[in-house]
Amino acid sequence: MARWLNATTLVFLAIIALVTLWIGSGFWGRDEAAPANGAAAEEAGQGLPAVAASWSEAEEIVRELTLYGEVRPAQIATLRARVQGVVEEIVSAGTQVEAGEVVGRLSTDDREARLARAEAQLAAAQRDYDAARQLADQDISPEAEAQTRFAQLEAARAELRAVELEITYTRLTAPSGGIVNEVFADVGALVAAGGEVAEIVDNDPLVAVVQVQQGSIGNVRSGMPARVRFIGGGTAEGAISFASPVASAETRTFRVEVEIANADGAWPSGTSAEVVIPYATVAAHRLSPALGRLDAEGRLGVHLVDADDRITFAPIEVGGAEAGGIWATGLPERARVVTISQGALVPGQQVHVRDTPPEYLGEIDTPENAAATPDPVGTMGDGAATGTDSVISGE
């Protein structure tokens, strides 16, 4: 025993005892402190996911259908020669003309001589018929002779009328009012019967032609107001004058025409245009696009907090976007929307809620930051992405 209880052994045993006492004191201190820390955590609401949320109020906005098409004139008329002749006079391109106005002349050629001959033949036929009629009435000549002379008289009248019409047709008259857009036959050109001489364009009214998709045609009716923005600049008000009842076999879209008054000729035809058709007034919330989420079924929506501080998922429909946010329908008139969260949220989950910091709301509402905010779900609706479907704008 004495041999083992030397100085080295005693020092080793002392070190082991000290280490054992130090470890044990740590466990004891932890057990004593645990109840106090647990109570503090429960009192402070720790242990629940923390989120920030803010109240959103629905606004009355006008839902609009935005389409792109082209502006066409009300009518394009081609002036054609009704008889053959050499062009002796013709108006220049750009001339404003009225329907029925003489805009040019063709050469009469031998038609004046033919007219004189037809007039002489008519006079002779009239004399022959008068004489035959008088003799027949006196029973000197047969009635058949008088009828023959009458037929010759009618033929002479028809011949004269034909020559007169030819001479009349050498005067080229505008088939409709408008502006002479192009002259196809200049002075001195020989034009055959039916040949094109000039093109006249009527730009009052103008017609904006667009194609409406199958899913949106139910929102379009004749007589609805529309706003037309010309690509070259300027905006005009109009109304739907025609909505095709049959879809195009190639594109499965419906042709819609918007009539625009253009009495002063301020707007040209043939340009591209954006046509906006307001079709409904709805209640929508203006939200940051960064709040959009997809649920397990692939529906686009946002997370809300209910009265018991539990998470709910509300599907939304996005009709359009503007600087600083999107317009979303499908939410209650007043909703508490989750704006900041850590980790994934699950419907029914209890959370610790605090108000959204004012500086955060200011950041997402500014047009500059909203334009730079990425869309977490990839798309916020066809209308916002393409501009050719439903678009929402505030009143």
Short mmCIF file of C-alpha atoms in Angstrom, two decimals, residues 42-389:
data_model
loop_
_atom_site.label_atom_id
_atom_site.label_comp_id
_atom_site.label_asym_id
_atom_site.label_seq_id
_atom_site.Cartn_x
_atom_site.Cartn_y
_atom_site.Cartn_z
CA GLU A 42 -42.20 31.08 -23.18
CA GLU A 43 -42.88 34.55 -21.85
CA ALA A 44 -41.18 36.20 -24.86
CA GLY A 45 -43.03 33.99 -27.40
CA GLN A 46 -39.85 32.39 -28.65
CA GLY A 47 -39.97 28.98 -30.27
CA LEU A 48 -42.56 30.11 -32.91
CA PRO A 49 -41.58 31.23 -36.44
CA ALA A 50 -41.48 35.03 -36.58
CA VAL A 51 -43.12 36.86 -39.49
CA ALA A 52 -43.86 40.46 -40.36
CA ALA A 53 -47.25 41.37 -41.82
CA SER A 54 -49.16 44.47 -42.86
CA TRP A 55 -52.82 45.24 -43.59
CA SER A 56 -53.89 45.68 -47.20
CA GLU A 57 -57.13 47.36 -48.28
CA ALA A 58 -58.81 46.55 -51.60
CA GLU A 59 -59.26 49.36 -54.10
CA GLU A 60 -61.77 49.84 -56.92
CA ILE A 61 -59.87 49.51 -60.19
CA VAL A 62 -60.81 49.15 -63.84
CA ARG A 63 -59.83 45.92 -65.54
CA GLU A 64 -58.71 46.48 -69.11
CA LEU A 65 -57.93 44.37 -72.14
CA THR A 66 -54.80 45.56 -73.95
CA LEU A 67 -54.32 44.45 -77.55
CA TYR A 68 -52.06 45.34 -80.45
CA GLY A 69 -53.06 45.72 -84.05
CA GLU A 70 -53.04 48.14 -86.96
CA VAL A 71 -54.99 51.21 -88.00
CA ARG A 72 -56.76 51.01 -91.33
CA PRO A 73 -58.78 53.54 -93.34
CA ALA A 74 -62.56 53.34 -93.42
CA GLN A 75 -62.41 52.73 -97.17
CA ILE A 76 -59.87 52.33 -99.96
CA ALA A 77 -61.40 52.90 -103.39
CA THR A 78 -59.72 52.32 -106.73
CA LEU A 79 -60.77 54.57 -109.59
CA ARG A 80 -61.00 52.56 -112.81
CA ALA A 81 -61.61 53.72 -116.38
CA ARG A 82 -64.96 52.59 -117.71
CA VAL A 83 -63.92 53.14 -121.32
CA GLN A 84 -60.64 53.08 -123.17
CA GLY A 85 -58.83 56.34 -123.73
CA VAL A 86 -55.72 58.44 -123.30
CA VAL A 87 -55.45 60.32 -119.98
CA GLU A 88 -55.72 64.04 -120.73
CA GLU A 89 -56.20 65.31 -117.15
CA ILE A 90 -55.72 63.77 -113.69
CA VAL A 91 -55.44 65.17 -110.16
CA SER A 92 -52.18 64.82 -108.26
CA ALA A 93 -51.61 62.60 -105.24
CA GLY A 94 -52.62 64.19 -101.95
CA THR A 95 -55.67 65.99 -103.34
CA GLN A 96 -58.77 65.94 -101.16
CA VAL A 97 -61.80 64.96 -103.24
CA GLU A 98 -65.51 64.38 -102.68
CA ALA A 99 -67.57 61.47 -103.91
CA GLY A 100 -68.70 62.09 -107.52
CA GLU A 101 -66.19 64.88 -108.10
CA VAL A 102 -64.44 64.91 -111.52
CA VAL A 103 -60.79 64.10 -110.91
CA GLY A 104 -59.61 63.50 -114.49
CA ARG A 105 -60.54 63.18 -118.16
CA LEU A 106 -59.87 60.72 -120.97
CA SER A 107 -59.70 61.58 -124.66
CA THR A 108 -63.02 61.32 -126.50
CA ASP A 109 -61.28 60.20 -129.71
CA ASP A 110 -63.96 59.57 -132.42
CA ARG A 111 -66.80 59.60 -129.95
CA GLU A 112 -67.88 63.13 -130.88
CA ALA A 113 -68.22 62.09 -134.54
CA ARG A 114 -70.11 58.98 -133.54
CA LEU A 115 -72.37 61.13 -131.45
CA ALA A 116 -73.20 63.36 -134.41
CA ARG A 117 -73.89 60.34 -136.61
CA ALA A 118 -76.12 58.75 -133.93
CA GLU A 119 -78.09 61.97 -133.57
CA ALA A 120 -78.62 62.14 -137.36
CA GLN A 121 -79.69 58.51 -137.50
CA LEU A 122 -82.13 59.09 -134.70
CA ALA A 123 -83.65 62.07 -136.48
CA ALA A 124 -84.05 60.05 -139.71
CA ALA A 125 -85.57 57.13 -137.83
CA GLN A 126 -87.98 59.48 -136.15
CA ARG A 127 -89.14 60.90 -139.53
CA ASP A 128 -89.56 57.43 -141.04
CA TYR A 129 -91.60 56.26 -138.11
CA ASP A 130 -93.82 59.34 -138.11
CA ALA A 131 -94.58 58.85 -141.82
CA ALA A 132 -95.27 55.14 -141.43
CA ARG A 133 -97.50 55.82 -138.47
CA GLN A 134 -99.52 58.38 -140.38
CA LEU A 135 -100.01 56.07 -143.37
CA ALA A 136 -101.01 53.18 -141.14
CA ASP A 137 -103.54 55.33 -139.36
CA GLN A 138 -105.05 56.23 -142.78
CA ASP A 139 -105.09 52.56 -143.77
CA ILE A 140 -102.81 53.36 -146.67
CA SER A 141 -99.93 51.12 -145.49
CA PRO A 142 -99.99 48.08 -143.22
CA GLU A 143 -99.50 48.36 -139.45
CA ALA A 144 -96.50 46.06 -139.71
CA GLU A 145 -94.60 48.75 -141.58
CA ALA A 146 -95.22 51.23 -138.77
CA GLN A 147 -93.99 48.67 -136.18
CA THR A 148 -90.83 48.07 -138.19
CA ARG A 149 -90.09 51.80 -138.33
CA PHE A 150 -90.70 52.04 -134.59
CA ALA A 151 -88.12 49.29 -133.91
CA GLN A 152 -85.60 51.16 -136.05
CA LEU A 153 -86.36 54.31 -134.07
CA GLU A 154 -85.69 52.56 -130.73
CA ALA A 155 -82.42 51.15 -132.07
CA ALA A 156 -81.29 54.63 -133.07
CA ARG A 157 -82.16 55.94 -129.63
CA ALA A 158 -80.12 53.13 -127.98
CA GLU A 159 -77.14 53.84 -130.20
CA LEU A 160 -77.23 57.50 -129.29
CA ARG A 161 -77.50 56.68 -125.60
CA ALA A 162 -74.50 54.35 -125.82
CA VAL A 163 -72.35 57.03 -127.41
CA GLU A 164 -73.46 59.60 -124.86
CA LEU A 165 -72.52 57.23 -122.02
CA GLU A 166 -69.07 56.66 -123.54
CA ILE A 167 -68.50 60.38 -123.66
CA THR A 168 -69.75 60.72 -120.08
CA TYR A 169 -67.38 57.98 -118.94
CA THR A 170 -64.40 59.88 -120.27
CA ARG A 171 -64.93 62.14 -117.26
CA LEU A 172 -63.27 60.30 -114.33
CA THR A 173 -65.23 60.81 -111.13
CA ALA A 174 -64.20 59.85 -107.58
CA PRO A 175 -66.05 56.72 -106.37
CA SER A 176 -65.80 57.97 -102.77
CA GLY A 177 -64.57 60.94 -100.82
CA GLY A 178 -61.06 61.02 -99.39
CA ILE A 179 -57.49 61.75 -100.34
CA VAL A 180 -55.90 60.68 -103.62
CA ASN A 181 -53.21 58.36 -102.30
CA GLU A 182 -51.68 57.23 -105.58
CA VAL A 183 -52.02 57.92 -109.31
CA PHE A 184 -51.46 54.88 -111.51
CA ALA A 185 -51.96 56.50 -114.95
CA ASP A 186 -50.32 59.83 -115.65
CA VAL A 187 -51.28 62.28 -118.39
CA GLY A 188 -50.65 60.75 -121.82
CA ALA A 189 -51.02 57.15 -120.69
CA LEU A 190 -53.41 54.90 -122.60
CA VAL A 191 -55.86 53.23 -120.24
CA ALA A 192 -57.96 50.23 -121.22
CA ALA A 193 -61.53 49.80 -120.06
CA GLY A 194 -61.33 48.61 -116.44
CA GLY A 195 -57.75 49.84 -116.01
CA GLU A 196 -56.67 51.41 -112.71
CA VAL A 197 -56.24 55.16 -112.73
CA ALA A 198 -55.94 56.26 -109.08
CA GLU A 199 -56.42 55.12 -105.47
CA ILE A 200 -58.53 57.17 -103.05
CA VAL A 201 -58.23 56.61 -99.29
CA ASP A 202 -60.93 57.67 -96.84
CA ASN A 203 -59.37 58.17 -93.38
CA ASP A 204 -62.52 59.35 -91.65
CA PRO A 205 -63.27 57.37 -89.67
CA LEU A 206 -60.22 55.24 -88.98
CA VAL A 207 -60.58 51.61 -87.93
CA ALA A 208 -58.19 49.94 -85.48
CA VAL A 209 -58.20 46.19 -86.13
CA VAL A 210 -57.09 43.77 -83.39
CA GLN A 211 -57.34 40.04 -82.74
CA VAL A 212 -58.89 38.91 -79.43
CA GLN A 213 -58.07 35.55 -77.91
CA GLN A 214 -60.77 32.98 -77.18
CA GLY A 215 -60.53 33.45 -73.43
CA SER A 216 -61.17 37.19 -73.64
CA ILE A 217 -63.79 37.53 -76.40
CA GLY A 218 -66.60 37.19 -73.84
CA ASN A 219 -65.58 40.56 -72.40
CA VAL A 220 -65.92 42.37 -75.74
CA ARG A 221 -69.16 43.75 -77.20
CA SER A 222 -70.05 46.22 -79.94
CA GLY A 223 -70.48 49.75 -78.65
CA MET A 224 -67.96 49.44 -75.79
CA PRO A 225 -65.57 52.41 -75.46
CA ALA A 226 -61.92 51.91 -76.32
CA ARG A 227 -58.73 53.92 -76.18
CA VAL A 228 -56.26 53.80 -79.06
CA ARG A 229 -52.61 54.77 -78.69
CA PHE A 230 -50.82 55.27 -81.97
CA ILE A 231 -47.28 53.91 -82.05
CA GLY A 232 -46.15 57.08 -83.78
CA GLY A 233 -47.52 59.14 -80.88
CA GLY A 234 -50.92 60.38 -79.75
CA THR A 235 -54.05 58.87 -78.26
CA ALA A 236 -57.65 58.88 -79.48
CA GLU A 237 -60.96 57.70 -78.05
CA GLY A 238 -63.15 55.33 -80.03
CA ALA A 239 -65.76 52.60 -79.75
CA ILE A 240 -66.01 48.99 -80.85
CA SER A 241 -67.90 48.92 -84.14
CA PHE A 242 -67.55 45.23 -84.94
CA ALA A 243 -66.74 42.00 -83.09
CA SER A 244 -66.58 38.93 -85.28
CA PRO A 245 -68.96 36.13 -84.26
CA VAL A 246 -66.62 33.52 -85.77
CA ALA A 247 -63.00 32.78 -84.82
CA SER A 248 -60.29 32.63 -87.45
CA ALA A 249 -59.61 29.04 -88.48
CA GLU A 250 -55.85 29.69 -88.57
CA THR A 251 -55.32 31.58 -85.30
CA ARG A 252 -58.50 30.84 -83.30
CA THR A 253 -58.79 34.54 -82.54
CA PHE A 254 -61.67 36.94 -83.14
CA ARG A 255 -61.41 40.07 -85.29
CA VAL A 256 -62.49 43.23 -83.47
CA GLU A 257 -62.68 46.71 -85.01
CA VAL A 258 -62.58 50.01 -83.13
CA GLU A 259 -63.87 53.07 -84.98
CA ILE A 260 -62.06 56.38 -84.40
CA ALA A 261 -63.35 59.75 -85.58
CA ASN A 262 -60.77 61.53 -87.75
CA ALA A 263 -62.59 64.45 -89.36
CA ASP A 264 -59.52 66.70 -89.30
CA GLY A 265 -57.25 63.98 -90.67
CA ALA A 266 -54.89 64.21 -87.70
CA TRP A 267 -54.20 60.47 -87.60
CA PRO A 268 -52.79 58.52 -90.56
CA SER A 269 -53.77 54.97 -91.42
CA GLY A 270 -51.52 51.97 -91.81
CA THR A 271 -49.73 52.44 -88.48
CA SER A 272 -49.49 50.04 -85.55
CA ALA A 273 -51.54 50.83 -82.47
CA GLU A 274 -52.25 49.73 -78.92
CA VAL A 275 -55.95 49.30 -78.17
CA VAL A 276 -57.14 49.37 -74.54
CA ILE A 277 -60.70 48.19 -73.83
CA PRO A 278 -62.01 48.72 -70.26
CA TYR A 279 -64.47 45.93 -69.51
CA ALA A 280 -64.97 45.56 -65.73
CA THR A 281 -64.57 47.30 -62.37
CA VAL A 282 -63.26 45.03 -59.61
CA ALA A 283 -61.76 45.22 -56.12
CA ALA A 284 -58.04 44.44 -56.08
CA HIS A 285 -55.04 44.74 -53.78
CA ARG A 286 -51.81 46.44 -54.77
CA LEU A 287 -48.99 44.11 -53.67
CA SER A 288 -45.27 43.69 -54.18
CA PRO A 289 -44.55 40.99 -56.78
CA ALA A 290 -41.98 39.53 -54.37
CA LEU A 291 -44.82 38.31 -52.13
CA GLY A 292 -46.10 35.80 -54.69
CA ARG A 293 -45.78 32.11 -53.80
CA LEU A 294 -46.84 28.78 -55.28
CA ASP A 295 -48.69 26.22 -53.18
CA ALA A 296 -48.47 22.44 -53.51
CA GLU A 297 -51.06 22.51 -56.30
CA GLY A 298 -49.11 25.08 -58.28
CA ARG A 299 -51.53 27.94 -57.59
CA LEU A 300 -50.19 31.47 -57.33
CA GLY A 301 -51.06 33.23 -54.08
CA VAL A 302 -49.84 35.00 -50.95
CA HIS A 303 -49.60 34.07 -47.28
CA LEU A 304 -52.03 35.75 -44.88
CA VAL A 305 -52.28 35.80 -41.10
CA ASP A 306 -55.70 35.09 -39.57
CA ALA A 307 -57.17 36.37 -36.32
CA ASP A 308 -55.45 33.54 -34.36
CA ASP A 309 -52.01 34.35 -35.79
CA ARG A 310 -52.05 31.30 -37.99
CA ILE A 311 -50.85 31.15 -41.60
CA THR A 312 -53.35 30.78 -44.44
CA PHE A 313 -52.67 30.57 -48.17
CA ALA A 314 -54.88 32.74 -50.39
CA PRO A 315 -54.84 32.09 -54.17
CA ILE A 316 -54.80 35.27 -56.28
CA GLU A 317 -55.26 36.27 -59.88
CA VAL A 318 -52.93 38.88 -61.30
CA GLY A 319 -54.43 41.06 -63.99
CA GLY A 320 -51.51 43.39 -64.51
CA ALA A 321 -48.62 45.32 -63.09
CA GLU A 322 -47.49 48.88 -62.67
CA ALA A 323 -44.47 50.63 -61.23
CA GLY A 324 -44.17 49.58 -57.61
CA GLY A 325 -46.48 46.57 -57.54
CA ILE A 326 -49.09 44.29 -59.03
CA TRP A 327 -52.89 44.27 -58.81
CA ALA A 328 -54.24 41.05 -57.33
CA THR A 329 -57.83 39.86 -56.98
CA GLY A 330 -59.22 37.00 -54.92
CA LEU A 331 -58.33 38.35 -51.47
CA PRO A 332 -60.75 39.58 -48.78
CA GLU A 333 -61.53 43.28 -48.82
CA ARG A 334 -59.13 43.71 -45.88
CA ALA A 335 -56.31 41.22 -45.46
CA ARG A 336 -53.19 40.94 -43.30
CA VAL A 337 -50.48 39.95 -45.76
CA VAL A 338 -47.18 38.35 -44.70
CA THR A 339 -44.35 40.54 -45.98
CA ILE A 340 -41.27 39.05 -44.26
CA SER A 341 -40.68 35.47 -43.16
CA GLN A 342 -37.80 33.13 -42.40
CA GLY A 343 -38.06 29.68 -43.93
CA ALA A 344 -41.07 27.98 -45.47
CA LEU A 345 -44.55 28.64 -44.08
CA VAL A 346 -47.30 26.05 -43.88
CA PRO A 347 -51.05 26.79 -43.79
CA GLY A 348 -52.34 26.40 -40.23
CA GLN A 349 -48.93 27.10 -38.76
CA GLN A 350 -48.87 29.23 -35.57
CA VAL A 351 -46.53 32.20 -35.91
CA HIS A 352 -45.29 35.14 -33.90
CA VAL A 353 -46.45 38.26 -35.83
CA ARG A 354 -45.03 41.73 -35.78
CA ASP A 355 -45.76 44.76 -37.95
CA THR A 356 -43.78 45.27 -41.12
CA PRO A 357 -41.03 47.88 -40.59
CA PRO A 358 -41.97 51.18 -42.26
CA GLU A 359 -38.65 51.38 -44.07
CA TYR A 360 -39.32 47.99 -45.70
CA LEU A 361 -42.75 49.09 -46.92
CA GLY A 362 -41.17 52.24 -48.32
CA GLU A 363 -38.61 50.22 -50.23
CA ILE A 364 -41.05 47.88 -51.96
CA ASP A 365 -43.51 50.65 -52.82
CA THR A 366 -41.09 52.88 -54.66
CA PRO A 367 -41.19 52.55 -58.45
CA GLU A 368 -37.39 52.30 -58.64
CA ASN A 369 -37.13 49.39 -56.22
CA ALA A 370 -40.29 47.70 -57.49
CA ALA A 371 -38.86 47.59 -60.98
CA ALA A 372 -35.73 45.89 -59.60
CA THR A 373 -37.60 43.38 -57.39
CA PRO A 374 -37.31 39.87 -58.82
CA ASP A 375 -40.39 37.77 -59.34
CA PRO A 376 -39.92 34.68 -57.14
CA VAL A 377 -42.44 32.55 -59.01
CA GLY A 378 -41.22 33.29 -62.52
CA THR A 379 -44.42 34.87 -63.86
CA MET A 380 -47.19 37.03 -62.50
CA GLY A 381 -49.79 36.35 -65.21
CA ASP A 382 -49.93 36.40 -68.99
CA GLY A 383 -51.42 39.86 -69.10
CA ALA A 384 -48.55 41.45 -67.21
CA ALA A 385 -45.94 39.51 -69.12
CA THR A 386 -47.15 40.03 -72.67
CA GLY A 387 -49.44 43.01 -72.61
CA THR A 388 -51.90 41.19 -74.83
CA ASP A 389 -54.28 39.85 -72.22
#
